[in-house]
Coordinates of C-alpha atoms in Angstrom, one line a residue:
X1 CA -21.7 10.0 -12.5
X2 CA -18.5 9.7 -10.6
X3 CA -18.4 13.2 -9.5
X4 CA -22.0 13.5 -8.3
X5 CA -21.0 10.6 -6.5
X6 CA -17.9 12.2 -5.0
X7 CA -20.1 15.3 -4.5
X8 CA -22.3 13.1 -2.2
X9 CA -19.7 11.7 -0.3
X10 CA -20.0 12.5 3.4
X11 CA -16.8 13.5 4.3
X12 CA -16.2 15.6 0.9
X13 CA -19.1 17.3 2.7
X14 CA -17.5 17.4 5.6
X15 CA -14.0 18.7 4.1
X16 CA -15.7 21.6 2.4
X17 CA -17.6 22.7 5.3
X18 CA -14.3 22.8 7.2
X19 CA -12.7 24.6 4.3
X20 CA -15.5 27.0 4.4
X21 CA -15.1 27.2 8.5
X22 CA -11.4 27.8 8.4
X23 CA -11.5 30.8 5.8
X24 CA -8.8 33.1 5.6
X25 CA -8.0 31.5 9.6
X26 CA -8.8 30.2 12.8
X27 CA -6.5 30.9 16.0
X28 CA -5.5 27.2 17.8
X29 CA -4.8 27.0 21.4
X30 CA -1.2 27.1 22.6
X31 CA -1.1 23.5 22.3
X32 CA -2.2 23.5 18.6
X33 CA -5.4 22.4 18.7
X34 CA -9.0 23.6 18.0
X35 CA -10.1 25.7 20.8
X36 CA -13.3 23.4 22.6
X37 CA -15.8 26.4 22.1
X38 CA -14.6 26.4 18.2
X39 CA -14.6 22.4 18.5
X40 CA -18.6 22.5 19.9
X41 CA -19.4 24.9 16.8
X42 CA -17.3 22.3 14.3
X43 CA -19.2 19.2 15.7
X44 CA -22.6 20.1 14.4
X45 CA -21.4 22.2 11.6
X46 CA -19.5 19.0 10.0
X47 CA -22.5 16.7 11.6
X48 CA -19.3 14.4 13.1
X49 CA -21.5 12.8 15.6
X50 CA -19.1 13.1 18.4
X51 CA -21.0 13.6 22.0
X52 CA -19.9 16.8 23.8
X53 CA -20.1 15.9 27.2
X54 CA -21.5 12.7 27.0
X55 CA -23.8 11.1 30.0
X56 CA -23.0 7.4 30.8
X57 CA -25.6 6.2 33.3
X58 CA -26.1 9.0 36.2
X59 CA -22.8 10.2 35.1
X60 CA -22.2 13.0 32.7
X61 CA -18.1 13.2 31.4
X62 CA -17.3 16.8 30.8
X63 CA -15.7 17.4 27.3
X64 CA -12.4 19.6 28.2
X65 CA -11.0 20.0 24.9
X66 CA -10.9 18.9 21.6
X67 CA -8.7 16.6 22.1
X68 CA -11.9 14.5 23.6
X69 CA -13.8 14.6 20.2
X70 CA -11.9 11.5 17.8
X71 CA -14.4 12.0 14.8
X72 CA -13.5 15.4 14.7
X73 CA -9.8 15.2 15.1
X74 CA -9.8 12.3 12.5
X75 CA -11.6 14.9 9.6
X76 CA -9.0 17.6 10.2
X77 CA -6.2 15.4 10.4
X78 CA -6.9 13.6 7.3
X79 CA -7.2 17.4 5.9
X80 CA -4.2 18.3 6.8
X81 CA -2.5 15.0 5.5
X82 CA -3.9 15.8 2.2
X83 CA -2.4 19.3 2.4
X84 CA -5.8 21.3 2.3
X85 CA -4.9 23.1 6.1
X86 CA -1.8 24.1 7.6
X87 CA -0.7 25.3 10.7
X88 CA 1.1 28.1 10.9
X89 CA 2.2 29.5 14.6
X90 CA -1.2 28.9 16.7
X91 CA -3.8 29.5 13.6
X92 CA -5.2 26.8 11.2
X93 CA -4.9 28.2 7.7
X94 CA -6.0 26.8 4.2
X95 CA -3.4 25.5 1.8
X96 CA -3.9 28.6 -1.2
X97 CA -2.7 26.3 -3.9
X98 CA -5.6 23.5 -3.2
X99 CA -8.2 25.8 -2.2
X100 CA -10.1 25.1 -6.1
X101 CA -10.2 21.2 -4.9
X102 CA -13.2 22.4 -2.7
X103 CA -15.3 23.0 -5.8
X104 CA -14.0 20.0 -8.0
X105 CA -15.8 17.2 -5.9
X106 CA -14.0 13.8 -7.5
X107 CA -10.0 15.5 -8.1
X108 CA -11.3 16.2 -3.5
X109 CA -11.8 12.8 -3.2
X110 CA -8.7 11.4 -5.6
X111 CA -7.1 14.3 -2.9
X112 CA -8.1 12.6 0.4
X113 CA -7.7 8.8 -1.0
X114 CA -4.2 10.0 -1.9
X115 CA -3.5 11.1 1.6
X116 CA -5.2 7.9 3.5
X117 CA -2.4 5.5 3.7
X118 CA -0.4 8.2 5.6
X119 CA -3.6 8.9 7.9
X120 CA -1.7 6.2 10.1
X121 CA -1.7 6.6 14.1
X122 CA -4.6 9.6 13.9
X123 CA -7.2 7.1 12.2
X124 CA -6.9 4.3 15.3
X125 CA -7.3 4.8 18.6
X126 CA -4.4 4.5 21.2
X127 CA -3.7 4.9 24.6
X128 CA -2.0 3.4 27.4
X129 CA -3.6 0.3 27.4
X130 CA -4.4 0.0 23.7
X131 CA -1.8 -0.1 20.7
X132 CA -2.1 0.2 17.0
X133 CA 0.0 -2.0 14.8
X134 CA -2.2 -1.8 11.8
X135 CA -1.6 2.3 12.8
X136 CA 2.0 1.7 12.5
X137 CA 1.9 -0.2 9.5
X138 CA -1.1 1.5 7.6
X139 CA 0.9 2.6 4.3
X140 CA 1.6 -0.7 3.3
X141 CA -1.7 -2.8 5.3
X142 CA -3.7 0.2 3.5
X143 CA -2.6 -1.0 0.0
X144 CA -2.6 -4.7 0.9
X145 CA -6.6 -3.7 1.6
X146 CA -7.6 -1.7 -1.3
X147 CA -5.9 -3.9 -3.4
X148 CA -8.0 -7.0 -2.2
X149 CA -11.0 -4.9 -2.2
X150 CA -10.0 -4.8 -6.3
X151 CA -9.5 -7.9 -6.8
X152 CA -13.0 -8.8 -5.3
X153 CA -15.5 -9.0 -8.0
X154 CA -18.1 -8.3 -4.9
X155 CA -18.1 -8.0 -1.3
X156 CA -14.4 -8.7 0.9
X157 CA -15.4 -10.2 4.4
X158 CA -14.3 -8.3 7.3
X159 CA -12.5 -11.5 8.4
X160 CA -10.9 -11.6 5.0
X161 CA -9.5 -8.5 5.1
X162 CA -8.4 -9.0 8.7
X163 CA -6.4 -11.8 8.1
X164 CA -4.7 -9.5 5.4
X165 CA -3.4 -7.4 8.1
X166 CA -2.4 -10.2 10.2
X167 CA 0.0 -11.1 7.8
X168 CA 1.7 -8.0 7.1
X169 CA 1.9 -7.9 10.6
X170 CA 2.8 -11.5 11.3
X171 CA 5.9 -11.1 8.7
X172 CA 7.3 -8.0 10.5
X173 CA 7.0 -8.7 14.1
X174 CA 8.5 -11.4 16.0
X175 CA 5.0 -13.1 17.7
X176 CA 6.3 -16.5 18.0
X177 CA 6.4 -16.0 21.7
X178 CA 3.0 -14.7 22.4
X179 CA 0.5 -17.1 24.6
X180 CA -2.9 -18.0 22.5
X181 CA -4.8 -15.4 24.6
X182 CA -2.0 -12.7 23.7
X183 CA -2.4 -13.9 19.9
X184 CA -6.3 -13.5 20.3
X185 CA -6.5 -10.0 21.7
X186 CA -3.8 -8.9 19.2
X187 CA -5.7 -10.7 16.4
X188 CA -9.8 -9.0 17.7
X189 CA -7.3 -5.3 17.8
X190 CA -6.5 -6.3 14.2
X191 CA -9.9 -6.6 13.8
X192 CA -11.6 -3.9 14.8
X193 CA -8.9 -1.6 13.3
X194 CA -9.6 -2.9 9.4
X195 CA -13.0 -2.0 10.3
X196 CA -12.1 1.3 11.2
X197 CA -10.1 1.7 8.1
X198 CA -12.9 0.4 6.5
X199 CA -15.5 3.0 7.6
X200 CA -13.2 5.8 6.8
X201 CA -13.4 5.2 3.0
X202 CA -17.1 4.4 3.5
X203 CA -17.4 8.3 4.4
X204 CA -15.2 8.9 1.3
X205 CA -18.0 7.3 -1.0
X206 CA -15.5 5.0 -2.2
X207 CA -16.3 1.3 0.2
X208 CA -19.9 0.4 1.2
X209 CA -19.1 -1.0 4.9
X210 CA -21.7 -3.8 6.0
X211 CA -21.4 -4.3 9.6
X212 CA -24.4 -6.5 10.3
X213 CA -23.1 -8.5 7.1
X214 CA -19.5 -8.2 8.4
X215 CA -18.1 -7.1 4.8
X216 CA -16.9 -4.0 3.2
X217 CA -16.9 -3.5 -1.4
X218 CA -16.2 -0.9 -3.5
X219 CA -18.1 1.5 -5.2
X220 CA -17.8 2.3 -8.7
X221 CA -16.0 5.4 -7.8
X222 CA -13.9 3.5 -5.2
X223 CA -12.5 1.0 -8.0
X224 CA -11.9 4.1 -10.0
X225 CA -10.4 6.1 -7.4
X226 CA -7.8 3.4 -5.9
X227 CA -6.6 3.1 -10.0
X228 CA -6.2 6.6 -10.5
X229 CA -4.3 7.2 -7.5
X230 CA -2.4 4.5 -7.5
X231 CA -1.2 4.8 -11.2
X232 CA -2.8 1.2 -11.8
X233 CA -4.6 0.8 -15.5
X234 CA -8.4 1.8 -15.8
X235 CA -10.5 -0.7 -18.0
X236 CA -9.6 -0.1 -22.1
X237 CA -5.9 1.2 -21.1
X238 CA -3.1 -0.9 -23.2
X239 CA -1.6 -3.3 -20.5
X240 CA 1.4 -5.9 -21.5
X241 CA 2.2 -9.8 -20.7
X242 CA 5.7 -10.0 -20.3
X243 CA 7.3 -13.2 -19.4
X244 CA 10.1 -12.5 -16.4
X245 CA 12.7 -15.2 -16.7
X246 CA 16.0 -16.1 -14.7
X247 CA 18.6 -16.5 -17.0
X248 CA 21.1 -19.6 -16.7
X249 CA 18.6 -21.3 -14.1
X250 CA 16.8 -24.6 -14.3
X251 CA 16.0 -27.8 -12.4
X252 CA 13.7 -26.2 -11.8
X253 CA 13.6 -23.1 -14.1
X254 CA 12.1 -19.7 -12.3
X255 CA 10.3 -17.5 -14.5
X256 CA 7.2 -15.2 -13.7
X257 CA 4.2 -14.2 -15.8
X258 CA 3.3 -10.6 -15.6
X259 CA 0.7 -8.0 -16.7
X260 CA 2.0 -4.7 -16.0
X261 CA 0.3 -1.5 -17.4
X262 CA 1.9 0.1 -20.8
X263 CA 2.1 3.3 -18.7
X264 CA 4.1 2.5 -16.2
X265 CA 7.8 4.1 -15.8
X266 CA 10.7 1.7 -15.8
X267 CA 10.8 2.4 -12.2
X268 CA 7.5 0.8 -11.3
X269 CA 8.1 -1.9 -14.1
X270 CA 10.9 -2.8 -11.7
X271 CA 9.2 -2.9 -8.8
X272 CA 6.6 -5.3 -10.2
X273 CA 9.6 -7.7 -11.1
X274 CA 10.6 -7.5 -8.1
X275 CA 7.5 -8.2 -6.3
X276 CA 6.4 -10.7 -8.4
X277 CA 9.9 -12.5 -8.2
X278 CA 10.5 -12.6 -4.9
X279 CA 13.6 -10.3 -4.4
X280 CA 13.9 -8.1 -1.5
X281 CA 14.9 -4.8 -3.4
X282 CA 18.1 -4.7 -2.0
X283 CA 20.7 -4.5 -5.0
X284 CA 20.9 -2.3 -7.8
X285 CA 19.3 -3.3 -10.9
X286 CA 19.1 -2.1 -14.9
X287 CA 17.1 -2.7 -17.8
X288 CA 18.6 -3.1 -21.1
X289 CA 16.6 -2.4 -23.8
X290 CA 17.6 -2.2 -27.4
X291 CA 20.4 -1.5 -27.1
X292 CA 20.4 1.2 -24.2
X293 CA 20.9 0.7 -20.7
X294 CA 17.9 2.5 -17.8
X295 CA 17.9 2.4 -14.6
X296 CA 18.1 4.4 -11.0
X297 CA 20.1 8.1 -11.6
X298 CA 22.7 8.8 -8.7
X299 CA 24.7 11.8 -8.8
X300 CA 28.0 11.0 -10.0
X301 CA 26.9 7.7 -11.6
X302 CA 29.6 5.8 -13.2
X303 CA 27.0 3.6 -15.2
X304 CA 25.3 6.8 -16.9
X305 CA 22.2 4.9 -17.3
X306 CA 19.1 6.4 -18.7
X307 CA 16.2 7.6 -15.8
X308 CA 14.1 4.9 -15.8
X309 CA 11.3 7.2 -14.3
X310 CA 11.0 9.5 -16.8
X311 CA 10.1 6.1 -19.7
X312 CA 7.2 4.0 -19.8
X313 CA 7.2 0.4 -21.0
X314 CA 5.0 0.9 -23.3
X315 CA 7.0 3.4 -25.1
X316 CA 9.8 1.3 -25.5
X317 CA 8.4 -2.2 -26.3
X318 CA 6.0 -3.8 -28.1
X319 CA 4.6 -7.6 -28.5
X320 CA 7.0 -10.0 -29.3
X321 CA 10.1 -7.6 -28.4
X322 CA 13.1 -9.3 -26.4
X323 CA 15.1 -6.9 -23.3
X324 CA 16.8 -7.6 -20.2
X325 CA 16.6 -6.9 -16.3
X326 CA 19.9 -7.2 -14.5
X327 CA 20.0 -7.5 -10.6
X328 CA 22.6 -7.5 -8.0
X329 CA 25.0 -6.6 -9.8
X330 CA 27.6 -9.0 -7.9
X331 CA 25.5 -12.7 -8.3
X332 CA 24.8 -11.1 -11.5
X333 CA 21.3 -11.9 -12.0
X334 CA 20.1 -12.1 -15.8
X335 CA 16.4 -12.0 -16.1
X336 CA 15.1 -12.5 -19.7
X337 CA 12.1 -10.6 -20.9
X338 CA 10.1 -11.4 -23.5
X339 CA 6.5 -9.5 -23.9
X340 CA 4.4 -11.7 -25.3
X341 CA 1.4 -10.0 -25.8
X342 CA -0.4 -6.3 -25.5
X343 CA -4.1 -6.2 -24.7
X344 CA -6.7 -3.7 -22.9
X345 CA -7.2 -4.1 -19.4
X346 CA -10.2 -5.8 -18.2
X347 CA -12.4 -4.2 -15.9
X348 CA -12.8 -7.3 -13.1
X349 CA -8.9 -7.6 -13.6
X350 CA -6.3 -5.6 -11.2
X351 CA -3.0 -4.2 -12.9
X352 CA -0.2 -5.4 -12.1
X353 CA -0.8 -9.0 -11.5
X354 CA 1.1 -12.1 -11.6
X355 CA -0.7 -14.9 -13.7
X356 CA 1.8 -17.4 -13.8
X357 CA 5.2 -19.0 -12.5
X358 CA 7.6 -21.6 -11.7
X359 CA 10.4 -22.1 -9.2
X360 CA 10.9 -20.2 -6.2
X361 CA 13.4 -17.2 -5.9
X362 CA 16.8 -17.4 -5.2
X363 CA 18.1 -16.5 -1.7
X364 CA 19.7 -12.8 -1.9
X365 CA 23.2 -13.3 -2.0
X366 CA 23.7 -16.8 -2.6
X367 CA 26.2 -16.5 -5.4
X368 CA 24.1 -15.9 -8.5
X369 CA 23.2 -18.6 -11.1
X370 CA 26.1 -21.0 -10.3
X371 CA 26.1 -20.4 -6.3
X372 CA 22.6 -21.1 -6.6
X373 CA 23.0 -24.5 -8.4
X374 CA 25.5 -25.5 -5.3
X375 CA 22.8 -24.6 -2.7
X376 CA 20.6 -27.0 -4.4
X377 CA 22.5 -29.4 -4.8
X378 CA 23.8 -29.5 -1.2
X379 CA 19.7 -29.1 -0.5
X380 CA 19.1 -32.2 -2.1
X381 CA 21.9 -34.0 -1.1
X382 CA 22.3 -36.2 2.1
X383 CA 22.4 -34.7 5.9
X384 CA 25.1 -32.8 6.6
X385 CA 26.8 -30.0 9.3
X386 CA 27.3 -28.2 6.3
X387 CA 23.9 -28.6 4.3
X388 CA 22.0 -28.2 7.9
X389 CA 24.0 -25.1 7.8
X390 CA 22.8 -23.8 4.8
X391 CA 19.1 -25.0 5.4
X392 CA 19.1 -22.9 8.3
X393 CA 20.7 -19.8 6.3
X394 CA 18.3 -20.2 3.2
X395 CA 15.2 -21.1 5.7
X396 CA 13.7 -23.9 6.9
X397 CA 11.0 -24.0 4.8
X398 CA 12.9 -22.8 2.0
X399 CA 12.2 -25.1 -1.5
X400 CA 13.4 -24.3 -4.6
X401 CA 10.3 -25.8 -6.6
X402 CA 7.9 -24.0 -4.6
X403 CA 6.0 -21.2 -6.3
X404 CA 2.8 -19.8 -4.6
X405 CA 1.0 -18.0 -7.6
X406 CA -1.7 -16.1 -4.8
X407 CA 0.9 -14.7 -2.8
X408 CA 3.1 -13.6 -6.1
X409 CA -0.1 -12.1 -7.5
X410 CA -0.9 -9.9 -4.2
X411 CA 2.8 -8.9 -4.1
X412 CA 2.9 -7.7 -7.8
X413 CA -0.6 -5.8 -7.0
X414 CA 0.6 -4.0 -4.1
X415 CA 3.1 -2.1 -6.7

C-alpha cells in the first residue's frame, strides 16, 4: 500500500520523468542552468504548471530563461539535494549509484523527504524586496513541522504550524525592536512560507494540504516516511521509559521522564537528554553503563571511551537497570538513569517524547550542583546589587521550579 502510494505521488512522477529526460546528459548553459528551449520541453513533460511567457492583462512577460520558471527550478533542485543529478562542467548528469531509486517508488520518496530539510533558500522565493527566514532556517523549522504534523492525531492548522516557525525564529533573531507593522509583515512571510513548505510534501504524497480549510495532515505514508527517515520508532518497535535525573539536586529536584526508542545509538540517546533537559550541548558528556564508560571518540582521546554511535540503548539496558550521564565535565553534572519500563511504541505516539518532569535546568556554567544551590539561594533571597546581578545573568524570567512539559516534549521530538 505504501509504495503504490509513493508510486502515485506527483513529484515521484515528476523525478522519474526528469531522470528519464536527463539520461546519459543534458548540456547547461554557461551559467549552469537548463537551457530555456530545454526548460519549455521540461515544463510540460514534468506537467510543473509554470507559465512560459505569461500574459497579465494586455501585457504578455517574455520568459528569458529558466531561471523565470520557480516550479521547475524547485523539482531539479530538490533532485540534486537528494543526490539523483549532478553537474558536472556545463551538463546535468544522473548520479549512477541512485539511478535503481527511479524504479523503487517508496526508498524515491524516503530519498527526497531525506533531502527536504536542506531544500532551504531554493524552496522560498526571494528577491530584493522579499527575504526568507524560514529559508534560512528550514533544517531545523522543517523538523519542528513534521514533527507537530506527528504528533497531530488529525489535521495541524496552517496558523498552528505558523506560529511554530515564529518561534524558532523568534528565539534566534533579535525582533524586540521591530514596529507592530514590521512584526505583521514578518509574521504573514512566515506564513505563506509554511504553506509553501507545506505544499511541497503534498506533491511528495506524504501531507494532504487544505487551503480553503487552512490545514495541512499526514498521510499514512507521510507518518511512515518522517519515522523512517528520521530514525524515530515505527508502531510495535521496543521503545524505553527512562527516568533522567540530576544527581545531588533538590528544592526543587529536576528530573525528566523520557521515552526514547531501543534503537537509538548512545549518540542520539544523548541528544534526547539533552533536549529534554534543557542543556545547550555545549560540554562534553559520557554515559556510564555497567561498568563501561561511552561517549564522543576524538582522536587522541585521553578518556578512551567507547563510540557511543556504534551502541543502541537497547542493547545495553533493560527495565529496571540503573546507568549514569555525566555532563560538563567541570560543574560535574551527575544525571541518574533508571529505565523503568520497555514497551512497543504506539502508533498516535511520537518517539522520542518527554512525558514528564520537574524543576527547570540549571544555567550552563553556574558551578554544578553546589554553585547551583548558591544561585538559588541568592534568587530567593532579599534584593541585592549582587542577586540583581545574577538575575540578569541567569535571566529575567529565569525560575528554578518552572518546568514547561509541552515545550520539553517538542524539544525531545525534534531529536
Amino acid at each position: 500500500m505504501l509504495e503504490a502510494a509513493a508510486g502515485e505521488a506527483e513529484l515521484t512522477g515528476q523525478i522519474r520523468a526528469l531522470l528519464a529526460w536527463v539520461g546519459p546528459g543534458r548540456k547547461l548553459t554557461q551559467t549552469g542552468r537548463i537551457g530555456l528551449a530545454d526548460a519549455r520541453q521540461l515544463v510540460q513533460l514534468l506537467g510543473t504548471g509554470d507559465t512560459i511567457d505569461p500574459k497579465i492583462g494586455d501585457r504578455v512577460f517574455k520568459t528569458r530563461s529558466s531561471e523565470d520558471l520557480p516550479h521547475l527550478n524547485r523539482i531539479v533542485a530538490w533532485a540534486k539535494t537528494a543526490r539523483l543529478v549532478r553537474v558536472s562542467g556545463t551538463k546535468l548528469m544522473a548520479v549512477k549509484k541512485n539511478a535503481a531509486l527511479a524504479e523503487r517508488p517508496l526508498d524515491l520518496v524516503l530519498a527526497l523527504l531525506a533531502a527536504y530539510p536542506r531544500l532551504g533558500t531554493s524552496l522560498f522565493p526571494r528577491n530584493t524586496w522579499r527575504q526568507s527566514l524560514v529559508g534560512d532556517e528550514f533544517t531545523d523549522i522543517s523538523q519542528e513541522l513534521t514533527t507537530a504534523l506527528l504528533r497531530s492525531p488529525g489535521s495541524c492548522s496552517l496558523d498552528e504550524l505558523g506560529d511554530i516557525a515564529c518561534q524558532v525564529i523568534e528565539a534566534r533573531y533579535m525582533l524586540a525592536d521591530l514596529t507592530t507593522l514590521q512584526l505583521d509583515s514578518l509574521r504573514r512571510t512566515i506564513a505563506v512560507d509554511v504553506t509553501i513548505a507545506m505544499a511541497a510534501l503534498h506533491v511528495l504524497g506524504v501531507v494532504i494540504l487544505d487551503r480553503e480549510a487552512g490545514s495541512a495532515g499526514l498521510t499514512d505514508l507521510g507518518r511512515y516516511a518522517i519515522r523512517c527517515v528520521r530514525g524515530m520508532a515505527q508502531p510495535g518497535d521496543p521503545v524505553l521509559q527512562l527516568r533522567v535525573a540530576l544527581a545531588d539536586v533538590a528544592d526543587p529536584p529536576v528530573w525528566r521522564q523520557v521515552m526514547i526508542p531501543a534503537g537509538y545509538t548512545l549518540d542520539r540517546v544523548h541528544g534526547v537528554i539533552q533536549a529534554a533537559m534543557g542543556w545547550q550541548n555545549s560540554h562534553l558528556h559520557m554515559f556510564r553503563i555497567t561498568g563501561r564508560e561511552y561517549g564522543p571518540v576524538y582522536p587522541e582521546d585521553e578518556l578512551e571511551t567507547l563510540d557511543e554511535t556504534q551502541f543502541r540503548i537497547g542493547d545495553l539496558v533493560k527495565a529496571g537497570d540503573l546507568a549514569s550521564y555525566d555532563y560538563d565535565f567541570g560543574d560535574g553534572w551527575e544525571h541518574e538513569l533508571a529505565v523503568e519500563a520497555s514497551a512497543t511504541a504506539d502508533a498516535d505516539a511520537v518517539y522520542p517524547g518527554c512525558t514528564g518532569g520537574e524543576g527547570a535546568c540549571p544555567p550552563e556554567d553556574c558551578g554544578g550542583p553546589g554553585g547551583f544551590a548558591d544561585l538559588k539561594e541568592l534568587l530567593a533571597g532579599p534584593p541585592s546589587p549582587e542577586r540583581e546581578e545574577m538575575l540578569a545573568w541567569a535571566g529575567d524570567e529565569y525560575d528554578p521550579a518552572h518546568f514547561d512539559l509541552k515545550a520539553a516534549n517538542r524539544a525531545a521530538g525534534s531529536v
